[in-house]
mmCIF file of C-alpha atoms in Angstrom:
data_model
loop_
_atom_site.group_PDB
_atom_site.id
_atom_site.type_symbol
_atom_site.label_atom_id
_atom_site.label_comp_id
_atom_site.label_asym_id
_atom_site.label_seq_id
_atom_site.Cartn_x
_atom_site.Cartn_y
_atom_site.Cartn_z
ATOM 1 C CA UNK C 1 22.004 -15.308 -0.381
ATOM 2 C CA UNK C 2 19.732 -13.487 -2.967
ATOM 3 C CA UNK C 3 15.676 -13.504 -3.190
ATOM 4 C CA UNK C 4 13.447 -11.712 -1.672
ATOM 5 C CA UNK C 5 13.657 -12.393 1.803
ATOM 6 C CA UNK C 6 17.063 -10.337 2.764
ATOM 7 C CA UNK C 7 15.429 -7.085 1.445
ATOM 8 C CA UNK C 8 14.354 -5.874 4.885
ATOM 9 C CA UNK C 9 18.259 -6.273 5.617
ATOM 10 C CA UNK C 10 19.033 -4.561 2.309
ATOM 11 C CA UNK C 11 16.644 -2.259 2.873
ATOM 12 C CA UNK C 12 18.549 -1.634 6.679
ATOM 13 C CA UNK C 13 21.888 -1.512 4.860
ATOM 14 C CA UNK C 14 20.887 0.583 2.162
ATOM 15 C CA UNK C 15 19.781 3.231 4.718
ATOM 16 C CA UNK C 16 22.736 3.381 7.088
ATOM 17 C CA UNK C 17 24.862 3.086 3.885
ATOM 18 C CA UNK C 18 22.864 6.819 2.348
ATOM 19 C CA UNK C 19 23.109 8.397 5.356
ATOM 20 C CA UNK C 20 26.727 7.766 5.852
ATOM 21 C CA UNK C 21 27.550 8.685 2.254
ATOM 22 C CA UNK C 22 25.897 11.756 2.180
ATOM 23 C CA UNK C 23 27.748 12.408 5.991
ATOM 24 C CA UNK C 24 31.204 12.240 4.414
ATOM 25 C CA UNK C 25 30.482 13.796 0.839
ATOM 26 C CA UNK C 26 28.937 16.763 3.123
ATOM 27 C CA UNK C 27 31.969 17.053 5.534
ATOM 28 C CA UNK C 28 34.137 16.767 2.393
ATOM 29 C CA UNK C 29 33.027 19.473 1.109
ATOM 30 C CA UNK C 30 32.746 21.608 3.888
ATOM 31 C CA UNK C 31 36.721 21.117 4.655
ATOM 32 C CA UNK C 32 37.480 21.878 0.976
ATOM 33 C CA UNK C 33 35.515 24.767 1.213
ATOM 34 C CA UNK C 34 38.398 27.238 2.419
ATOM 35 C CA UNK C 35 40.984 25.929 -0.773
ATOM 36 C CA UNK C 36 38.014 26.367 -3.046
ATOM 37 C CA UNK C 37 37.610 29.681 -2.010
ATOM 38 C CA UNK C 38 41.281 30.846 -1.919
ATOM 39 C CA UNK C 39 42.034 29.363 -5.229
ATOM 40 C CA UNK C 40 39.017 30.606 -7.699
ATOM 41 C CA UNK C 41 40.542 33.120 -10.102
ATOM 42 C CA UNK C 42 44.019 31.440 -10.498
ATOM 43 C CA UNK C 43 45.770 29.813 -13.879
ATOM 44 C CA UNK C 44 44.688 26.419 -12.167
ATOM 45 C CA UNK C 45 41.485 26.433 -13.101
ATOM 46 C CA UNK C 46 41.912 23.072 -14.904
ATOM 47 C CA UNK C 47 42.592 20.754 -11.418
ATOM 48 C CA UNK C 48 40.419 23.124 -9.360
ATOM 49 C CA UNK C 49 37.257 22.706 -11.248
ATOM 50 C CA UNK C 50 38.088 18.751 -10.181
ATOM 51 C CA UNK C 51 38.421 19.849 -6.970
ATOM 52 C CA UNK C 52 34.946 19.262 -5.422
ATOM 53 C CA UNK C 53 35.013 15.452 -7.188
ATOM 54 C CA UNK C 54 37.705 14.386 -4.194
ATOM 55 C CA UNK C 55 35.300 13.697 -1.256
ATOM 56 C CA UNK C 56 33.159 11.897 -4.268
ATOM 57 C CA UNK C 57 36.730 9.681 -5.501
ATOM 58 C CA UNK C 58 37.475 8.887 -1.901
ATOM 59 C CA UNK C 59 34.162 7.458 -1.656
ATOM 60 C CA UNK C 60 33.474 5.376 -4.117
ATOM 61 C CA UNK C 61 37.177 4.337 -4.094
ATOM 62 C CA UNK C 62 36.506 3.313 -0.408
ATOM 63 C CA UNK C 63 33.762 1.870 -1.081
ATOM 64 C CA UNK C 64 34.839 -0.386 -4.118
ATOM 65 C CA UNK C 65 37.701 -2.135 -1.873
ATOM 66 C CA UNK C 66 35.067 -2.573 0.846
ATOM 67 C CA UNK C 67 32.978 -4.521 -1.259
ATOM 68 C CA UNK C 68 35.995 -6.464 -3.090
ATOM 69 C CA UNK C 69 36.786 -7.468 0.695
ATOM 70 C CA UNK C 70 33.715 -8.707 1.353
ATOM 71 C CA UNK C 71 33.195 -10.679 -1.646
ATOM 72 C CA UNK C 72 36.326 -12.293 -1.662
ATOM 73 C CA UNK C 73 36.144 -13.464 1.988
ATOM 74 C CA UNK C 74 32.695 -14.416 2.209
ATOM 75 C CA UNK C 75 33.592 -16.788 -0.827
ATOM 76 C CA UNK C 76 36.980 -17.657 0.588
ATOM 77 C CA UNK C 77 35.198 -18.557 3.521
ATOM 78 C CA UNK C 78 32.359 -20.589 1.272
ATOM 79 C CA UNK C 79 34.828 -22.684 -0.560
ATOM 80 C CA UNK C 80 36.465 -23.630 2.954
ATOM 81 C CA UNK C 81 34.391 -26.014 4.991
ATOM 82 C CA UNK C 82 36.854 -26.152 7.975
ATOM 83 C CA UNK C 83 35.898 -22.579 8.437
ATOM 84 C CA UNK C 84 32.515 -21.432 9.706
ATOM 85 C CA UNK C 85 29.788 -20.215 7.089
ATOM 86 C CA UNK C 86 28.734 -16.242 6.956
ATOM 87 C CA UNK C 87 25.444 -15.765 8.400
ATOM 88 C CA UNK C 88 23.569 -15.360 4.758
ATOM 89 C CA UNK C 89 22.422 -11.756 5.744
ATOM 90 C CA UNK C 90 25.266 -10.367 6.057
ATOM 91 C CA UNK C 91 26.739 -9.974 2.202
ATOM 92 C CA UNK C 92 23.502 -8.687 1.113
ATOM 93 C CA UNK C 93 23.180 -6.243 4.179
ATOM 94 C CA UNK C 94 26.840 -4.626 3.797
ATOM 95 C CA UNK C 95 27.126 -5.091 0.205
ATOM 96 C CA UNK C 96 23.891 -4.384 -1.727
ATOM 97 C CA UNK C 97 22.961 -2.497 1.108
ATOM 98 C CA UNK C 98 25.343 -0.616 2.961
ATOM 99 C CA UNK C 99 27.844 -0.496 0.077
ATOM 100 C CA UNK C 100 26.180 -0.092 -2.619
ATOM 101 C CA UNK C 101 24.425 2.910 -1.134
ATOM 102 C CA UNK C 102 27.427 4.166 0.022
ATOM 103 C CA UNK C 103 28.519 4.847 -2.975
ATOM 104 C CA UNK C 104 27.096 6.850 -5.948
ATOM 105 C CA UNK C 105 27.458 5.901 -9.642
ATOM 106 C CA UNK C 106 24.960 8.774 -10.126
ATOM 107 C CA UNK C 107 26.858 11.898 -9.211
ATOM 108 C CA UNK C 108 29.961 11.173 -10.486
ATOM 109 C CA UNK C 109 27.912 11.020 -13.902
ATOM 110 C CA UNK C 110 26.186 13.651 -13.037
ATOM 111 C CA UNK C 111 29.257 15.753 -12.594
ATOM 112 C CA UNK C 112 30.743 14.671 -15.521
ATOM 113 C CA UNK C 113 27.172 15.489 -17.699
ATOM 114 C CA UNK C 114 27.642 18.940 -15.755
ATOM 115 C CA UNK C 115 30.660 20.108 -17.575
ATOM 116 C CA UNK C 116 29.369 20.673 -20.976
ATOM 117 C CA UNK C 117 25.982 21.752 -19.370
ATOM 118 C CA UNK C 118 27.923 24.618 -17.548
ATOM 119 C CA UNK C 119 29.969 25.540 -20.631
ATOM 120 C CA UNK C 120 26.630 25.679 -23.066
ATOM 121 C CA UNK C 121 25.177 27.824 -20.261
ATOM 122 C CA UNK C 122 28.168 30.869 -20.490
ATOM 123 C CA UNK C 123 30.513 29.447 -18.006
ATOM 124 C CA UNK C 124 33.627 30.314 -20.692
ATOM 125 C CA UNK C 125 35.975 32.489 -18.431
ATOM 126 C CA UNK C 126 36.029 35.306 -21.592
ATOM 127 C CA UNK C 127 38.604 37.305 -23.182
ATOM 128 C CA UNK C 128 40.818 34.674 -24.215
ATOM 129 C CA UNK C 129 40.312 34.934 -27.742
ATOM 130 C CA UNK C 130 39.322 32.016 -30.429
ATOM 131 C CA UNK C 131 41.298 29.440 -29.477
ATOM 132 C CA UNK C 132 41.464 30.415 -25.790
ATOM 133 C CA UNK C 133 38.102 29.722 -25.794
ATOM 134 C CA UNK C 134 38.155 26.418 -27.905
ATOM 135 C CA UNK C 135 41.152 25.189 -25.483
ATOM 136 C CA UNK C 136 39.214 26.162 -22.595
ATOM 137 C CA UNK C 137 36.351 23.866 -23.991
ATOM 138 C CA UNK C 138 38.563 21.064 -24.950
ATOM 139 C CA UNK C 139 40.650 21.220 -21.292
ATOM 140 C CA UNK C 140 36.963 21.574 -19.258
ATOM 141 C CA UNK C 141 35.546 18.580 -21.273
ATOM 142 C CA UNK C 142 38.804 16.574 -21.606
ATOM 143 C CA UNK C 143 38.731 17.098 -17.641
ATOM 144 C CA UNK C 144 35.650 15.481 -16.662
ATOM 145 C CA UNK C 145 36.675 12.511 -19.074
ATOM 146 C CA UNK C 146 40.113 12.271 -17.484
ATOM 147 C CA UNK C 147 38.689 12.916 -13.892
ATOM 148 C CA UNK C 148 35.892 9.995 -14.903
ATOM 149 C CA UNK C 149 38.491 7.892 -16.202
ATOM 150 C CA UNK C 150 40.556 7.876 -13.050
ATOM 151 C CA UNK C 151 37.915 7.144 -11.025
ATOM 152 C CA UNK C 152 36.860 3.924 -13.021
ATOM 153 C CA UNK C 153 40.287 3.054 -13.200
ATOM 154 C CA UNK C 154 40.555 3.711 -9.286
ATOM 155 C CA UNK C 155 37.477 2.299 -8.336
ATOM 156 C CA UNK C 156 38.004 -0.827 -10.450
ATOM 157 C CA UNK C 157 41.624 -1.371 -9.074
ATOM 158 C CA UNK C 158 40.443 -0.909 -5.304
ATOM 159 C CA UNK C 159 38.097 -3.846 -5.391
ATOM 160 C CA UNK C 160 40.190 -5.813 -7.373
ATOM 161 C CA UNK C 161 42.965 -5.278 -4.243
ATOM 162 C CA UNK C 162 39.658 -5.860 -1.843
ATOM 163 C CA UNK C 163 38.784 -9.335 -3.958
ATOM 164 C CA UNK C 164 42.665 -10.577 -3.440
ATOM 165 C CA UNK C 165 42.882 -9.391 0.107
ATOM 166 C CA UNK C 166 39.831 -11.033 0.817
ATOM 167 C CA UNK C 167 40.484 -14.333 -1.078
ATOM 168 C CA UNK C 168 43.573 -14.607 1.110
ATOM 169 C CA UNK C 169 41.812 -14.428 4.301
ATOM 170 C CA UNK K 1 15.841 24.892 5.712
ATOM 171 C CA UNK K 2 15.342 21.327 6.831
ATOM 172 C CA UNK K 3 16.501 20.458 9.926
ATOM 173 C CA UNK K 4 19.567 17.932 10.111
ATOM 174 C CA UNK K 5 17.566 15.085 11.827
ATOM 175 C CA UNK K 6 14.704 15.492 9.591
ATOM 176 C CA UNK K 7 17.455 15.652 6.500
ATOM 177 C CA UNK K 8 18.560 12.348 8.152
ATOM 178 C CA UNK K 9 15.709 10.536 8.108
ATOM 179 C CA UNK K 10 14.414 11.149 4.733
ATOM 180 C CA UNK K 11 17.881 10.448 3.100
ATOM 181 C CA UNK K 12 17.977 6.742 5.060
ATOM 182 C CA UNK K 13 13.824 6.062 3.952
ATOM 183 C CA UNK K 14 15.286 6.793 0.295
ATOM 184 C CA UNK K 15 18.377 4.913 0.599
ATOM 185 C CA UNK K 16 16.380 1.942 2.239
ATOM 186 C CA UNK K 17 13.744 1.497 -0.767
ATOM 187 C CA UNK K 18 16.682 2.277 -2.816
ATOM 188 C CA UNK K 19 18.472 -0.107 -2.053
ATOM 189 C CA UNK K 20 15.696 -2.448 -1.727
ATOM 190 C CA UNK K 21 14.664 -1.895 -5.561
ATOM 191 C CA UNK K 22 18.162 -2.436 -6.840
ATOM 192 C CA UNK K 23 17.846 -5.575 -4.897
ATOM 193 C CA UNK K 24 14.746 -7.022 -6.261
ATOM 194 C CA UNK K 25 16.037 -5.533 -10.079
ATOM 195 C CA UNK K 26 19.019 -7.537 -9.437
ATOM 196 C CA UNK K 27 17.465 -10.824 -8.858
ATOM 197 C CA UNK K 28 13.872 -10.319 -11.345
ATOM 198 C CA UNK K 29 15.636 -8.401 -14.848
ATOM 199 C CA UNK K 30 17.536 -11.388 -16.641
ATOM 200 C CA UNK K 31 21.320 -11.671 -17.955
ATOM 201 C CA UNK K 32 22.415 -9.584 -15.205
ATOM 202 C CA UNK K 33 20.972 -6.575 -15.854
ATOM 203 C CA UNK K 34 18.948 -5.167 -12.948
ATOM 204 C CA UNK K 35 21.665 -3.163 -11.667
ATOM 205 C CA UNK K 36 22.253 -1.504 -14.775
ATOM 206 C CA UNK K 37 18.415 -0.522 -14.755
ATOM 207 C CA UNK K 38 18.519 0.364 -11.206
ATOM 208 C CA UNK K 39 21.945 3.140 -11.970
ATOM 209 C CA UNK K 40 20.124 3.668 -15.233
ATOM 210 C CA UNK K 41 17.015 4.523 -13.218
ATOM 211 C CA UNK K 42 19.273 6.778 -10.236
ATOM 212 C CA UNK K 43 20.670 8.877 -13.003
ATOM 213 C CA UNK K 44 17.746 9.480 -14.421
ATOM 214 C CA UNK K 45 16.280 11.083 -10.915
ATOM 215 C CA UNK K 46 19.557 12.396 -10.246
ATOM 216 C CA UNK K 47 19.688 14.398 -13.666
ATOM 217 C CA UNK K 48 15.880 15.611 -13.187
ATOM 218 C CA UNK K 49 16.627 16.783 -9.432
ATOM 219 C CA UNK K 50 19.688 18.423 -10.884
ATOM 220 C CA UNK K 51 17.868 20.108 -13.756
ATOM 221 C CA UNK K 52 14.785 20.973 -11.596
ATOM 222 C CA UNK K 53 17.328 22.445 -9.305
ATOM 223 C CA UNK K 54 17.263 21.494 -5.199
ATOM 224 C CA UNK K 55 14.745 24.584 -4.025
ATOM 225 C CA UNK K 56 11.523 23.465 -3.523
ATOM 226 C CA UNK K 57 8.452 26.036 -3.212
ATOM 227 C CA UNK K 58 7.246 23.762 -0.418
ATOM 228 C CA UNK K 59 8.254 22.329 2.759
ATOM 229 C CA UNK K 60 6.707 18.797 1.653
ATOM 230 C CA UNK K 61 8.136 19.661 -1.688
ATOM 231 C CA UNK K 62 11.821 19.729 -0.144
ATOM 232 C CA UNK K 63 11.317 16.474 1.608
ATOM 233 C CA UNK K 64 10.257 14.249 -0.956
ATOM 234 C CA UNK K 65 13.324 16.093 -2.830
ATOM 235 C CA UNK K 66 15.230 14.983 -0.312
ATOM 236 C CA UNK K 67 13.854 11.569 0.006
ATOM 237 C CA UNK K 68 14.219 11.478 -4.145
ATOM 238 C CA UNK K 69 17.925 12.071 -3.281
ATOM 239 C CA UNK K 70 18.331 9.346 -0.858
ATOM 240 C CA UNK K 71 16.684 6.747 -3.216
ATOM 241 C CA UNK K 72 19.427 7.892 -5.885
ATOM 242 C CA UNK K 73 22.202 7.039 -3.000
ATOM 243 C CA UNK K 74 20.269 4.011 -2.440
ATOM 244 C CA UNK K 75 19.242 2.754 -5.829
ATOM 245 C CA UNK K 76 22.659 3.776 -7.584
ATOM 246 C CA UNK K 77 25.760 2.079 -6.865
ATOM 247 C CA UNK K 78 29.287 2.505 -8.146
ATOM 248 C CA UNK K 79 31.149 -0.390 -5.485
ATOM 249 C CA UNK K 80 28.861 -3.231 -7.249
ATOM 250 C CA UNK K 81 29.861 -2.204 -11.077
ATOM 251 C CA UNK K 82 33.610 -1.872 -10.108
ATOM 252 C CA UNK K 83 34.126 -5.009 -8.015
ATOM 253 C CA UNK K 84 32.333 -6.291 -11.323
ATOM 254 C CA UNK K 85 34.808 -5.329 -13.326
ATOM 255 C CA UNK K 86 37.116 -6.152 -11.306
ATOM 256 C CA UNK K 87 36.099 -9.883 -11.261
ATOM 257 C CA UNK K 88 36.568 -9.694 -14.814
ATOM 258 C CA UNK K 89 40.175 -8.104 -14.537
ATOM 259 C CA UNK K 90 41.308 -10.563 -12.066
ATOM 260 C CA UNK K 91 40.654 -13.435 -14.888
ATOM 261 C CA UNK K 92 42.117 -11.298 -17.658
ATOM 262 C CA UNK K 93 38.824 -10.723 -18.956
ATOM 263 C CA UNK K 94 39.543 -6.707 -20.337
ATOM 264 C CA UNK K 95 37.649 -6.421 -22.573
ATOM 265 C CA UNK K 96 34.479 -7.744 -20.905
ATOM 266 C CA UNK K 97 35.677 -5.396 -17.756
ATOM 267 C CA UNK K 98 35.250 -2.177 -20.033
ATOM 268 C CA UNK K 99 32.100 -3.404 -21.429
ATOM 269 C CA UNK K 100 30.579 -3.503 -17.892
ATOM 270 C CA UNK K 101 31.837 0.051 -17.157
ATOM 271 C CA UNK K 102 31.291 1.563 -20.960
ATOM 272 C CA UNK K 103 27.258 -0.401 -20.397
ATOM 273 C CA UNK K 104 26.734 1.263 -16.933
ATOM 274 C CA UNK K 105 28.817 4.904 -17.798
ATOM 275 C CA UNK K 106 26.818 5.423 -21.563
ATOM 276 C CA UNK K 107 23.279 4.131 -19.935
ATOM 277 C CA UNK K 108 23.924 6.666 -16.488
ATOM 278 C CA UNK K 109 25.096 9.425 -19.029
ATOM 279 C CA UNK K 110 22.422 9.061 -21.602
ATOM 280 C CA UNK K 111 19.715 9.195 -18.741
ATOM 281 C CA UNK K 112 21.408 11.721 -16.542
ATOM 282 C CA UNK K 113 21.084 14.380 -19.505
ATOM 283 C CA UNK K 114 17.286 13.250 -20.435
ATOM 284 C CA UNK K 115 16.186 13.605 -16.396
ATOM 285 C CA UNK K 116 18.442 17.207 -16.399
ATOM 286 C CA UNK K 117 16.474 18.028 -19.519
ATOM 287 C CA UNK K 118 12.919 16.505 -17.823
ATOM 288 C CA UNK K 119 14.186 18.528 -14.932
ATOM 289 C CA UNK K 120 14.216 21.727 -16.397
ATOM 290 C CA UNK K 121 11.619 21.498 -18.132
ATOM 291 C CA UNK K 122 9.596 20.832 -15.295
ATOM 292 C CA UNK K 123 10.814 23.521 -13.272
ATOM 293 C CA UNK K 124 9.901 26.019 -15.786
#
């Protein structure tokens, strides 16, 4: 059901679906917050710097089967007239709302925008020489593409698995 | 610092209108399109929160901030352009699969570095 009269149940989804984005990002990060700490200054610094991105991966990754799920059954369930119709609130409440929320197309791009931004600004770790330096720049920007990558190709994977789980429902 | 309830509250009044504008983008901007304004649009406050940096002189400066974040949570969405794509993958459509992700990715870059740059300038 689209239009304009599900917003208020958008609207509802859209703000439980924030909150409890921001909830797990927040306790994500506060659990990785130990690691992150003992492992600045190591050799690693290539998977580290991705570090912080998990809480954001698990996320959207989560997120992305959810809303594969819930498309595929509510149309499994609309091409079936033995079985009994969704109540036409509820896609647009969980999906748009809740689940689209939930997730964030913004920081993950906002991350990845980061990485050059925090390598213009003297973020270079120093004293590697030349091409130290020019590797380091090519592994910190080849790392946000890769860890972008992965989550597209995650993200895209989880609801198609959410879509056939659903559809067999 | 804000208090956790208050936090709370402003990040679900963002996320509702949010939510509630990618809604009504979705079913007013033609060919499809309002959701890629409506990430277009969250990067774009995203990137000028980021550049403009999260400490706010006042306290009714830090809650709209706040607020501004929840309507990025709310307005963006990443589970709507993948299960998108993954419609497409399903059929064997590829190719029209990466052109939903390359649309949403280059538009949410392209505006996330224009609001960091906004961003910055404004909080000079």
């Amino acid at each position: 059901m689209r239009g304009p009269a599900v917003v208020p149940w958008v609207a509802l989804g859209g703000a439980t679906g924030a909150v409890a984005g921001w909830l797990v990002l927040t306790a994500g990060e506060a659990l990785l917050r130990p690691w992150l700490a003992r492992a600045s200054g190591t050799t690693w610094f290539f998977l580290l710097d991705a570090l912080p991105l998990v809480p954001l991966v698990v996320v959207n990754t989560l997120g992305a089967f959810l809303l594969g799920l819930l498309w595929g059954t509510s149309r499994a369930a609309a091409a079936d007239p033995s079985r009994r119709a969704w109540d036409p609130r509820w896609v647009p409440a969980l999906g748009t709302g809740f689940l689209g929320s939930f997730t964030s197309i913004s920081l993950a791009l906002a991350w990845a925008a980061a990485v050059p931004a925090w390598l213009a600004s003297g973020g270079l770790r120093g004293g590697l020489g030349l091409i130290g330096s020019v590797v380091e720049v090519l592994v910190h920007v080849s790392a946000g593409l890769v860890v972008l990558g992965g989550m597209i190709v995650l993200g895209t994977a989880a609801a198609a698995a959410g879509l056939r789980t659903g559809a067999r429902r | 610092m804000t208090p956790l309830p208050l936090v709370v509250v402003l990040l679900a009044v963002g996320g509702a209108l949010g939510a509630a504008v990618r809604h009504l983008l979705d079913i007013r901007v033609p060919r499809g399109r309002g959701v890629l304004a409506a990430n277009a649009l969250a990067c774009l406050v995203s990137g000028l929160l980021a550049g403009a940096g999260l400490v706010a002189g006042t306290p009714v400066l830090g809650a709209l901030m706040i607020s501004a974040g929840g309507a990025t949570l709310g307005l963006g969405t990443w589970s709507t352009v993948a299960a998108r794509a993954a419609d497409a993958v399903l059929v064997g459509a590829w190719a029209r699969a990466a052109a939903v992700w390359g649309a949403h990715v280059g538009a949410g870059l392209v505006a996330t570095v224009v609001g960091g740059v906004l961003g910055l300038a404004l909080a000079r």
